[in-house]
Amino acid sequence: MYYLVCLANLEEGDLGIRLLVLGAFAIVLGLVTGTNAIAGDKELVKYIIKNDAISKSLTGKPGNAENGRKLVINRKKGNCLACHTMPIAEQPFHGNVGPDLHGVGSRLTEGEIRLLIVNSKFLNEGTIMPAFYVNTGYNRVLKKFKGKSMLTAAEVEDLVAYTVSLK
C-alpha cells in the first residue's frame, strides 16, 4: 500500500519515479503472492573481480543475446526497462532513472557489464540497481527465497550477451 500512496502523491512530471515505484511495487507484489520473482542458483558460481570487471563467463560459455533481450523485457525477471532506456521500440514505458543503454556495448567491456549485472553495488554501494547474482544480504526475505539469486548464471550471461550487442 505504501507504494500506491507514494505513487498517488507524485507530481505529474515525475514519470521516471512513477515507473520506479510501480516496478518496486510489482516486485513486492510478486514476492508476496509467491510468484517466481527470485529463482536463481542456490549455489553461486565463483568469480573473480579484477580491474572492476568479471572477465570470465559464469557458465564457461557465451550467453544467448536473443534470450537476454527477452529477459530485459520481462517485467518479472530482469525488468531492465523499469530504469533504463533501451533500443526496444515495441515496449512502452522505458525508465530514465538508470543510464541510457543505447551504445553501452561500445562504452563498457563485457567484463564490466557482467560485474554491473552480477552486483552493481560492488562499484556503487548506493545504487538502486539490484544485485542480480547474489544470494545473501537481502532484508526481510520470504523463507522460500532465502539463499537464492534473482537470476541464474545462464541468465546473467544471456543479459551480458544482449547488452554487449548494444553498440
Coordinates of N, CA, C and O in Angstrom, one line a residue:
M1 N 0.8 -1.2 0.0 CA 0.0 0.0 0.0 C 0.9 1.3 0.0 O 0.5 2.3 -0.6
Y2 N 2.0 1.2 0.7 CA 2.9 2.4 0.8 C 3.3 2.8 -0.6 O 3.3 4.0 -0.9
Y3 N 3.5 1.9 -1.5 CA 4.0 2.3 -2.9 C 2.8 3.0 -3.6 O 3.1 3.9 -4.3
L4 N 1.6 2.5 -3.4 CA 0.5 3.2 -4.0 C 0.3 4.6 -3.5 O -0.1 5.5 -4.2
V5 N 0.4 4.8 -2.2 CA 0.3 6.1 -1.6 C 1.4 7.0 -2.2 O 1.1 8.2 -2.6
C6 N 2.6 6.5 -2.3 CA 3.7 7.3 -2.9 C 3.4 7.7 -4.3 O 3.6 8.8 -4.7
L7 N 2.9 6.7 -5.0 CA 2.5 7.0 -6.4 C 1.5 8.0 -6.6 O 1.6 8.9 -7.4
A8 N 0.5 8.0 -5.7 CA -0.6 9.0 -5.8 C -0.1 10.4 -5.5 O -0.6 11.4 -5.9
N9 N 0.9 10.5 -4.6 CA 1.4 11.8 -4.2 C 2.5 12.4 -5.1 O 2.9 13.5 -4.9
L10 N 2.9 11.7 -6.2 CA 3.9 12.2 -7.1 C 3.3 13.3 -8.0 O 2.1 13.3 -8.3
E11 N 4.1 14.2 -8.4 CA 3.7 15.3 -9.3 C 3.5 14.7 -10.7 O 4.1 13.7 -11.0
E12 N 2.8 15.4 -11.5 CA 2.5 14.9 -12.9 C 3.8 14.6 -13.7 O 3.8 13.7 -14.5
G13 N 4.8 15.4 -13.6 CA 6.0 15.3 -14.4 C 7.0 14.2 -13.9 O 8.0 14.0 -14.5
D14 N 6.7 13.5 -12.8 CA 7.6 12.5 -12.2 C 7.5 11.1 -12.8 O 7.3 10.2 -12.1
L15 N 7.5 11.0 -14.2 CA 7.3 9.7 -14.8 C 8.3 8.7 -14.4 O 8.0 7.6 -14.1
G16 N 9.6 9.1 -14.4 CA 10.6 8.1 -14.1 C 10.5 7.6 -12.7 O 10.6 6.4 -12.5
I17 N 10.2 8.4 -11.7 CA 10.0 8.0 -10.3 C 8.7 7.2 -10.3 O 8.7 6.1 -9.6
R18 N 7.7 7.6 -11.0 CA 6.4 6.8 -11.0 C 6.7 5.4 -11.5 O 6.2 4.4 -10.9
L19 N 7.5 5.2 -12.6 CA 7.8 3.9 -13.1 C 8.6 3.1 -12.1 O 8.4 1.9 -11.9
L20 N 9.5 3.8 -11.4 CA 10.4 3.1 -10.4 C 9.5 2.6 -9.3 O 9.7 1.4 -8.8
V21 N 8.6 3.4 -8.8 CA 7.7 3.0 -7.7 C 6.8 1.8 -8.2 O 6.6 0.8 -7.5
L22 N 6.3 1.9 -9.4 CA 5.5 0.8 -9.9 C 6.3 -0.5 -10.0 O 5.8 -1.6 -9.7
G23 N 7.6 -0.4 -10.5 CA 8.4 -1.6 -10.6 C 8.7 -2.2 -9.2 O 8.6 -3.4 -9.1
A24 N 9.0 -1.3 -8.2 CA 9.2 -1.8 -6.9 C 8.0 -2.5 -6.3 O 8.0 -3.6 -5.7
F25 N 6.8 -1.9 -6.6 CA 5.5 -2.5 -6.2 C 5.3 -3.8 -6.8 O 4.9 -4.8 -6.2
A26 N 5.6 -3.9 -8.1 CA 5.5 -5.2 -8.8 C 6.3 -6.3 -8.2 O 5.9 -7.5 -8.1
I27 N 7.6 -6.0 -7.9 CA 8.5 -6.9 -7.3 C 7.9 -7.4 -5.9 O 7.9 -8.6 -5.6
V28 N 7.5 -6.4 -5.1 CA 7.0 -6.7 -3.8 C 5.7 -7.6 -3.9 O 5.6 -8.6 -3.2
L29 N 4.9 -7.2 -4.8 CA 3.6 -8.0 -5.1 C 4.0 -9.4 -5.5 O 3.4 -10.4 -5.0
G30 N 5.0 -9.5 -6.4 CA 5.4 -10.9 -6.8 C 5.9 -11.7 -5.6 O 5.6 -12.9 -5.5
L31 N 6.7 -11.1 -4.7 CA 7.2 -11.8 -3.6 C 6.0 -12.2 -2.6 O 6.0 -13.4 -2.1
V32 N 5.1 -11.3 -2.4 CA 4.0 -11.6 -1.5 C 3.1 -12.7 -2.1 O 2.6 -13.5 -1.3
T33 N 2.8 -12.7 -3.4 CA 1.9 -13.6 -4.0 C 2.6 -14.9 -4.3 O 1.9 -15.9 -4.8
G34 N 3.9 -15.0 -4.1 CA 4.6 -16.3 -4.3 C 5.0 -16.6 -5.8 O 5.3 -17.7 -6.1
T35 N 5.0 -15.6 -6.6 CA 5.5 -15.9 -8.0 C 7.0 -16.0 -7.9 O 7.6 -15.7 -6.9
N36 N 7.5 -16.5 -9.0 CA 8.9 -16.9 -9.0 C 9.8 -15.6 -9.3 O 10.6 -15.7 -10.3
A37 N 9.7 -14.6 -8.6 CA 10.5 -13.4 -8.8 C 12.0 -13.5 -8.5 O 12.8 -13.0 -9.2
I38 N 12.3 -14.4 -7.5 CA 13.7 -14.7 -7.2 C 13.8 -16.2 -7.4 O 13.2 -17.0 -6.6
A39 N 14.5 -16.6 -8.4 CA 14.6 -18.0 -8.7 C 15.9 -18.5 -9.2 O 16.0 -19.5 -9.9
G40 N 16.9 -17.8 -8.9 CA 18.3 -18.1 -9.4 C 18.9 -19.3 -8.7 O 18.3 -20.0 -7.9
D41 N 20.2 -19.4 -9.0 CA 21.0 -20.5 -8.4 C 21.1 -20.4 -6.9 O 21.4 -19.4 -6.4
K42 N 21.0 -21.6 -6.2 CA 21.2 -21.6 -4.8 C 22.7 -21.5 -4.6 O 23.2 -20.8 -3.7
E43 N 23.5 -22.3 -5.3 CA 24.9 -22.3 -5.3 C 25.4 -21.4 -6.4 O 25.2 -21.7 -7.5
L44 N 26.0 -20.3 -6.0 CA 26.5 -19.4 -7.0 C 27.9 -19.8 -7.5 O 28.7 -20.4 -6.8
V45 N 28.1 -19.6 -8.8 CA 29.4 -19.8 -9.4 C 30.4 -18.8 -8.9 O 30.1 -17.6 -8.7
K46 N 31.6 -19.3 -8.5 CA 32.6 -18.4 -8.0 C 33.2 -17.6 -9.2 O 33.3 -18.1 -10.3
Y47 N 33.5 -16.4 -8.9 CA 34.0 -15.5 -10.0 C 35.1 -14.6 -9.3 O 35.1 -14.4 -8.1
I48 N 35.9 -14.0 -10.2 CA 37.0 -13.1 -9.7 C 36.7 -11.7 -10.3 O 36.5 -11.6 -11.5
I49 N 36.7 -10.7 -9.4 CA 36.6 -9.4 -9.9 C 38.0 -8.8 -9.9 O 38.8 -8.8 -8.9
K50 N 38.4 -8.3 -11.1 CA 39.7 -7.7 -11.3 C 39.5 -6.5 -12.2 O 38.9 -6.6 -13.3
N51 N 40.1 -5.4 -11.8 CA 40.0 -4.2 -12.6 C 38.5 -3.8 -12.8 O 38.2 -3.4 -14.0
D52 N 37.7 -3.9 -11.8 CA 36.3 -3.6 -11.8 C 35.6 -4.3 -12.9 O 34.7 -3.7 -13.6
A53 N 35.9 -5.6 -13.1 CA 35.2 -6.4 -14.1 C 35.3 -7.9 -13.7 O 36.1 -8.3 -12.9
I54 N 34.3 -8.6 -14.3 CA 34.4 -10.1 -14.2 C 34.6 -10.6 -15.6 O 33.7 -10.6 -16.4
S55 N 35.9 -10.9 -15.9 CA 36.2 -11.2 -17.3 C 35.7 -12.5 -17.8 O 35.4 -12.7 -19.0
K56 N 35.6 -13.5 -16.9 CA 35.2 -14.9 -17.4 C 33.7 -15.1 -17.2 O 33.1 -14.7 -16.2
S57 N 33.2 -15.8 -18.2 CA 31.8 -16.2 -18.2 C 31.5 -17.0 -16.9 O 32.3 -17.8 -16.5
L58 N 30.3 -16.8 -16.3 CA 29.9 -17.5 -15.2 C 29.6 -19.0 -15.5 O 29.6 -19.9 -14.7
T59 N 29.3 -19.2 -16.8 CA 28.9 -20.6 -17.2 C 30.0 -21.2 -18.0 O 29.9 -22.4 -18.4
G60 N 31.0 -20.5 -18.3 CA 32.1 -21.0 -19.2 C 31.9 -20.9 -20.6 O 32.6 -21.4 -21.5
K61 N 30.7 -20.3 -21.0 CA 30.4 -20.2 -22.4 C 29.6 -18.9 -22.6 O 29.1 -18.3 -21.7
P62 N 29.6 -18.4 -23.8 CA 28.9 -17.1 -24.1 C 27.4 -17.3 -23.9 O 26.8 -18.4 -24.1
G63 N 26.7 -16.2 -23.5 CA 25.3 -16.3 -23.4 C 24.6 -16.1 -24.7 O 25.2 -15.9 -25.7
N64 N 23.3 -16.2 -24.7 CA 22.4 -16.1 -25.9 C 21.8 -14.7 -25.9 O 20.9 -14.4 -25.0
A65 N 22.2 -13.8 -26.8 CA 21.7 -12.5 -26.9 C 20.2 -12.4 -27.0 O 19.5 -11.5 -26.5
E66 N 19.6 -13.3 -27.8 CA 18.2 -13.3 -28.0 C 17.4 -13.6 -26.7 O 16.4 -12.9 -26.4
N67 N 17.9 -14.6 -25.9 CA 17.3 -14.8 -24.6 C 17.5 -13.6 -23.7 O 16.7 -13.3 -22.8
G68 N 18.7 -13.0 -23.8 CA 19.0 -11.8 -23.0 C 18.0 -10.7 -23.3 O 17.5 -10.0 -22.3
R69 N 17.6 -10.5 -24.5 CA 16.7 -9.5 -24.9 C 15.3 -9.8 -24.3 O 14.6 -8.9 -23.8
K70 N 14.9 -11.0 -24.2 CA 13.7 -11.4 -23.6 C 13.7 -11.1 -22.1 O 12.7 -10.7 -21.5
L71 N 14.8 -11.4 -21.5 CA 15.0 -11.1 -20.0 C 14.9 -9.6 -19.8 O 14.3 -9.2 -18.8
V72 N 15.5 -8.8 -20.6 CA 15.4 -7.3 -20.5 C 14.0 -6.8 -20.5 O 13.6 -6.0 -19.7
I73 N 13.2 -7.4 -21.3 CA 11.7 -7.0 -21.4 C 10.9 -7.6 -20.3 O 9.9 -7.0 -19.9
N74 N 11.3 -8.8 -19.8 CA 10.5 -9.5 -18.8 C 10.4 -8.7 -17.5 O 11.3 -8.5 -16.8
R75 N 9.2 -8.2 -17.2 CA 8.9 -7.4 -16.0 C 9.1 -8.1 -14.7 O 9.1 -7.5 -13.6
K76 N 9.1 -9.5 -14.8 CA 9.3 -10.3 -13.5 C 10.7 -10.8 -13.3 O 11.0 -11.5 -12.3
K77 N 11.5 -10.6 -14.3 CA 12.9 -11.2 -14.2 C 13.9 -10.0 -14.2 O 14.2 -9.4 -13.1
G78 N 14.4 -9.7 -15.3 CA 15.4 -8.6 -15.4 C 14.8 -7.2 -15.1 O 15.3 -6.4 -14.4
N79 N 13.6 -7.0 -15.7 CA 12.9 -5.7 -15.6 C 13.8 -4.5 -15.8 O 13.6 -3.5 -15.2
C80 N 14.7 -4.6 -16.8 CA 15.7 -3.6 -17.0 C 15.0 -2.3 -17.5 O 15.5 -1.2 -17.3
L81 N 13.9 -2.5 -18.3 CA 13.2 -1.3 -18.8 C 12.5 -0.4 -17.7 O 12.2 0.7 -18.0
A82 N 12.4 -0.9 -16.5 CA 11.9 -0.1 -15.5 C 12.8 1.1 -15.2 O 12.3 2.2 -14.8
C83 N 14.1 1.0 -15.4 CA 15.0 2.0 -15.1 C 15.8 2.5 -16.3 O 16.3 3.6 -16.2
H84 N 15.9 1.7 -17.3 CA 16.8 2.1 -18.5 C 16.0 2.3 -19.7 O 15.1 1.6 -20.0
T85 N 16.5 3.2 -20.6 CA 16.0 3.4 -21.9 C 16.9 2.5 -22.8 O 18.1 2.5 -22.6
M86 N 16.2 1.7 -23.7 CA 16.9 0.8 -24.5 C 16.3 0.8 -25.9 O 15.2 1.2 -26.1
P87 N 17.1 0.2 -26.9 CA 16.6 0.2 -28.2 C 15.5 -0.9 -28.4 O 15.8 -1.9 -29.2
I88 N 14.4 -0.8 -27.7 CA 13.4 -1.8 -27.8 C 12.1 -1.0 -28.0 O 11.3 -0.8 -27.1
A89 N 11.9 -0.6 -29.3 CA 10.8 0.4 -29.6 C 9.4 -0.2 -29.3 O 8.5 0.5 -29.0
E90 N 9.2 -1.6 -29.4 CA 7.9 -2.1 -29.3 C 7.4 -2.2 -27.8 O 6.3 -2.4 -27.6
Q91 N 8.3 -1.9 -26.9 CA 8.0 -1.9 -25.5 C 7.8 -0.4 -25.0 O 8.7 0.4 -25.1
P92 N 6.6 -0.1 -24.5 CA 6.4 1.3 -24.0 C 7.0 1.5 -22.6 O 7.4 0.5 -21.9
F93 N 7.1 2.7 -22.1 CA 7.5 3.0 -20.7 C 8.9 2.6 -20.3 O 9.1 1.8 -19.4
H94 N 9.9 3.1 -21.0 CA 11.2 2.9 -20.6 C 11.5 3.8 -19.5 O 11.1 5.0 -19.5
G95 N 12.3 3.4 -18.5 CA 12.7 4.2 -17.4 C 13.8 5.2 -17.8 O 14.5 5.0 -18.8
N96 N 14.0 6.2 -16.9 CA 15.1 7.1 -17.1 C 15.9 7.4 -15.8 O 16.6 8.4 -15.7
V97 N 15.7 6.5 -14.9 CA 16.4 6.6 -13.6 C 17.9 6.1 -13.8 O 18.8 6.7 -13.3
G98 N 18.0 5.0 -14.5 CA 19.4 4.5 -14.8 C 19.9 5.0 -16.1 O 19.2 5.7 -16.8
P99 N 21.2 4.8 -16.4 CA 21.7 5.3 -17.6 C 21.0 4.7 -18.9 O 20.6 3.6 -18.9
D100 N 21.0 5.5 -19.9 CA 20.5 5.0 -21.2 C 21.5 3.9 -21.7 O 22.7 4.1 -21.7
L101 N 20.9 2.8 -22.2 CA 21.8 1.7 -22.6 C 22.0 1.6 -24.1 O 22.7 0.7 -24.6
H102 N 21.6 2.6 -24.8 CA 21.9 2.7 -26.3 C 23.4 2.8 -26.3 O 24.0 3.7 -25.7
G103 N 24.1 2.0 -27.1 CA 25.5 2.1 -27.3 C 26.4 1.6 -26.1 O 27.6 1.8 -26.1
V104 N 25.8 1.0 -25.1 CA 26.6 0.6 -23.9 C 27.7 -0.4 -24.2 O 28.7 -0.4 -23.6
G105 N 27.4 -1.2 -25.2 CA 28.4 -2.2 -25.7 C 29.7 -1.6 -26.2 O 30.7 -2.3 -26.3
S106 N 29.6 -0.4 -26.6 CA 30.7 0.4 -27.1 C 31.5 1.1 -26.0 O 32.6 1.5 -26.1
R107 N 30.8 1.4 -24.9 CA 31.3 2.1 -23.8 C 32.0 1.2 -22.7 O 32.9 1.7 -22.1
L108 N 31.4 0.0 -22.5 CA 31.9 -0.8 -21.5 C 32.4 -2.2 -22.1 O 31.8 -2.6 -23.1
T109 N 33.3 -2.8 -21.4 CA 33.7 -4.1 -21.8 C 32.7 -5.2 -21.3 O 31.9 -4.9 -20.5
E110 N 32.8 -6.4 -21.9 CA 32.0 -7.5 -21.5 C 32.1 -7.7 -20.0 O 31.1 -7.9 -19.3
G111 N 33.3 -7.7 -19.5 CA 33.5 -8.0 -18.0 C 33.0 -6.9 -17.2 O 32.4 -7.2 -16.1
E112 N 33.0 -5.6 -17.6 CA 32.4 -4.5 -16.8 C 30.9 -4.7 -16.8 O 30.3 -4.5 -15.7
I113 N 30.3 -5.0 -17.9 CA 28.9 -5.2 -18.0 C 28.5 -6.4 -17.1 O 27.5 -6.3 -16.3
R114 N 29.3 -7.5 -17.1 CA 29.0 -8.7 -16.3 C 29.0 -8.3 -14.8 O 28.1 -8.7 -14.0
L115 N 30.0 -7.5 -14.3 CA 30.0 -7.1 -12.9 C 28.8 -6.2 -12.6 O 28.2 -6.4 -11.5
L116 N 28.4 -5.3 -13.5 CA 27.3 -4.5 -13.2 C 26.0 -5.3 -13.0 O 25.1 -5.0 -12.2
I117 N 25.8 -6.3 -13.8 CA 24.6 -7.2 -13.7 C 24.7 -8.1 -12.5 O 23.8 -8.2 -11.7
V118 N 25.9 -8.7 -12.2 CA 26.1 -9.6 -11.1 C 25.9 -8.8 -9.8 O 25.1 -9.2 -8.9
N119 N 26.6 -7.7 -9.6 CA 26.5 -6.9 -8.4 C 27.0 -5.5 -8.6 O 28.1 -5.2 -8.3
S120 N 26.1 -4.7 -9.0 CA 26.4 -3.3 -9.3 C 26.8 -2.5 -8.0 O 27.5 -1.5 -8.0
K121 N 26.4 -3.1 -6.9 CA 26.8 -2.5 -5.6 C 28.3 -2.6 -5.3 O 28.8 -1.9 -4.4
F122 N 29.0 -3.5 -5.9 CA 30.4 -3.5 -5.8 C 31.1 -2.2 -6.2 O 32.0 -1.8 -5.6
L123 N 30.6 -1.6 -7.2 CA 31.1 -0.4 -7.7 C 30.5 0.9 -7.1 O 31.1 1.9 -7.0
N124 N 29.2 0.8 -6.8 CA 28.5 1.9 -6.2 C 27.5 1.4 -5.2 O 26.4 1.0 -5.5
E125 N 27.9 1.4 -3.9 CA 27.1 0.9 -2.9 C 25.7 1.5 -2.8 O 24.8 0.9 -2.4
G126 N 25.6 2.7 -3.2 CA 24.3 3.5 -3.1 C 23.4 3.3 -4.3 O 22.3 3.9 -4.3
T127 N 23.8 2.6 -5.3 CA 23.0 2.4 -6.5 C 21.6 1.7 -6.1 O 21.6 0.9 -5.2
I128 N 20.6 2.1 -6.9 CA 19.3 1.4 -6.7 C 19.2 0.2 -7.6 O 18.3 -0.6 -7.4
M129 N 20.2 0.0 -8.4 CA 20.2 -1.2 -9.3 C 20.4 -2.4 -8.4 O 21.3 -2.5 -7.6
P130 N 19.5 -3.4 -8.6 CA 19.7 -4.6 -7.7 C 20.9 -5.4 -8.1 O 21.4 -5.3 -9.2
A131 N 21.4 -6.2 -7.1 CA 22.5 -7.1 -7.4 C 21.8 -8.4 -7.8 O 21.2 -9.1 -7.0
F132 N 21.9 -8.7 -9.1 CA 21.1 -9.8 -9.6 C 21.7 -11.2 -9.4 O 21.0 -12.2 -9.6
Y133 N 23.0 -11.3 -9.0 CA 23.6 -12.6 -8.8 C 24.3 -12.7 -7.5 O 25.5 -12.9 -7.3
V134 N 23.5 -12.4 -6.4 CA 23.9 -12.6 -5.1 C 22.8 -13.4 -4.4 O 21.7 -13.4 -4.8
N135 N 23.2 -14.1 -3.3 CA 22.2 -14.9 -2.6 C 22.2 -14.6 -1.1 O 21.6 -15.3 -0.3
T136 N 22.8 -13.5 -0.7 CA 22.8 -13.1 0.7 C 22.7 -11.6 0.7 O 22.9 -10.9 -0.3
G137 N 22.4 -11.0 1.9 CA 22.4 -9.6 2.1 C 21.0 -8.9 1.8 O 20.9 -7.7 2.0
Y138 N 20.0 -9.7 1.5 CA 18.7 -9.2 1.4 C 18.0 -9.0 2.7 O 18.4 -9.6 3.7
N139 N 17.1 -8.1 2.8 CA 16.4 -7.8 4.1 C 15.0 -8.3 4.0 O 14.3 -8.2 2.9
R140 N 14.5 -8.9 5.0 CA 13.1 -9.4 5.1 C 12.7 -10.2 3.9 O 11.7 -9.9 3.2
V141 N 13.3 -11.3 3.7 CA 13.1 -12.2 2.6 C 12.2 -13.4 3.0 O 12.4 -13.9 4.1
L142 N 11.2 -13.7 2.2 CA 10.4 -14.9 2.5 C 11.3 -16.1 2.5 O 12.3 -16.2 1.8
K143 N 10.9 -17.1 3.4 CA 11.8 -18.3 3.6 C 12.1 -19.0 2.2 O 13.2 -19.4 2.0
K144 N 11.1 -19.1 1.4 CA 11.4 -19.9 0.1 C 12.3 -19.2 -0.8 O 12.8 -19.8 -1.8
F145 N 12.6 -17.9 -0.6 CA 13.6 -17.2 -1.4 C 14.9 -17.0 -0.8 O 15.9 -16.5 -1.4
K146 N 15.1 -17.4 0.5 CA 16.4 -17.2 1.2 C 17.4 -18.1 0.5 O 17.2 -19.2 0.1
G147 N 18.6 -17.5 0.3 CA 19.7 -18.2 -0.3 C 19.6 -18.3 -1.8 O 20.4 -19.1 -2.4
K148 N 18.7 -17.6 -2.5 CA 18.6 -17.7 -3.9 C 18.9 -16.4 -4.6 O 18.7 -15.3 -4.0
S149 N 19.5 -16.4 -5.8 CA 19.8 -15.2 -6.5 C 18.6 -14.9 -7.4 O 17.7 -15.7 -7.6
M150 N 18.5 -13.6 -7.8 CA 17.4 -13.2 -8.7 C 17.5 -13.8 -10.1 O 16.5 -14.1 -10.7
L151 N 18.7 -14.0 -10.6 CA 19.0 -14.6 -11.9 C 19.9 -15.8 -11.7 O 20.8 -15.8 -10.8
T152 N 19.8 -16.7 -12.7 CA 20.8 -17.8 -12.7 C 22.1 -17.3 -13.4 O 22.1 -16.3 -14.1
A153 N 23.1 -18.1 -13.4 CA 24.4 -17.8 -14.1 C 24.1 -17.7 -15.6 O 24.6 -16.8 -16.2
A154 N 23.3 -18.6 -16.1 CA 23.0 -18.6 -17.5 C 22.2 -17.3 -17.9 O 22.5 -16.7 -19.0
E155 N 21.3 -16.9 -17.1 CA 20.5 -15.7 -17.4 C 21.4 -14.5 -17.3 O 21.3 -13.6 -18.2
V156 N 22.4 -14.4 -16.4 CA 23.3 -13.3 -16.4 C 24.1 -13.3 -17.7 O 24.2 -12.2 -18.3
E157 N 24.6 -14.4 -18.1 CA 25.3 -14.5 -19.4 C 24.5 -14.1 -20.6 O 25.0 -13.4 -21.5
D158 N 23.2 -14.4 -20.6 CA 22.3 -14.0 -21.7 C 22.2 -12.5 -21.7 O 22.2 -11.9 -22.7
L159 N 22.0 -11.9 -20.5 CA 21.9 -10.4 -20.4 C 23.2 -9.8 -20.8 O 23.2 -8.8 -21.5
V160 N 24.3 -10.4 -20.5 CA 25.6 -9.8 -20.9 C 25.7 -9.8 -22.4 O 26.1 -8.9 -23.0
A161 N 25.3 -11.0 -23.0 CA 25.4 -11.1 -24.5 C 24.6 -10.1 -25.2 O 25.0 -9.4 -26.1
Y162 N 23.4 -9.9 -24.7 CA 22.5 -8.9 -25.3 C 23.0 -7.4 -25.1 O 23.1 -6.7 -26.0
T163 N 23.4 -7.1 -23.9 CA 23.9 -5.8 -23.6 C 25.2 -5.4 -24.3 O 25.3 -4.3 -24.8
V164 N 26.1 -6.4 -24.5 CA 27.3 -6.2 -25.2 C 27.0 -5.9 -26.7 O 27.7 -5.1 -27.4
S165 N 25.9 -6.5 -27.2 CA 25.5 -6.3 -28.6 C 24.9 -4.9 -28.9 O 24.8 -4.5 -30.0
L166 N 24.7 -4.1 -27.8 CA 24.1 -2.7 -28.0 C 25.3 -1.8 -28.3 O 25.8 -1.1 -27.4
K167 N 25.7 -1.8 -29.5 CA 26.9 -1.0 -30.0 C 26.3 0.3 -30.4 O 26.5 1.2 -30.8

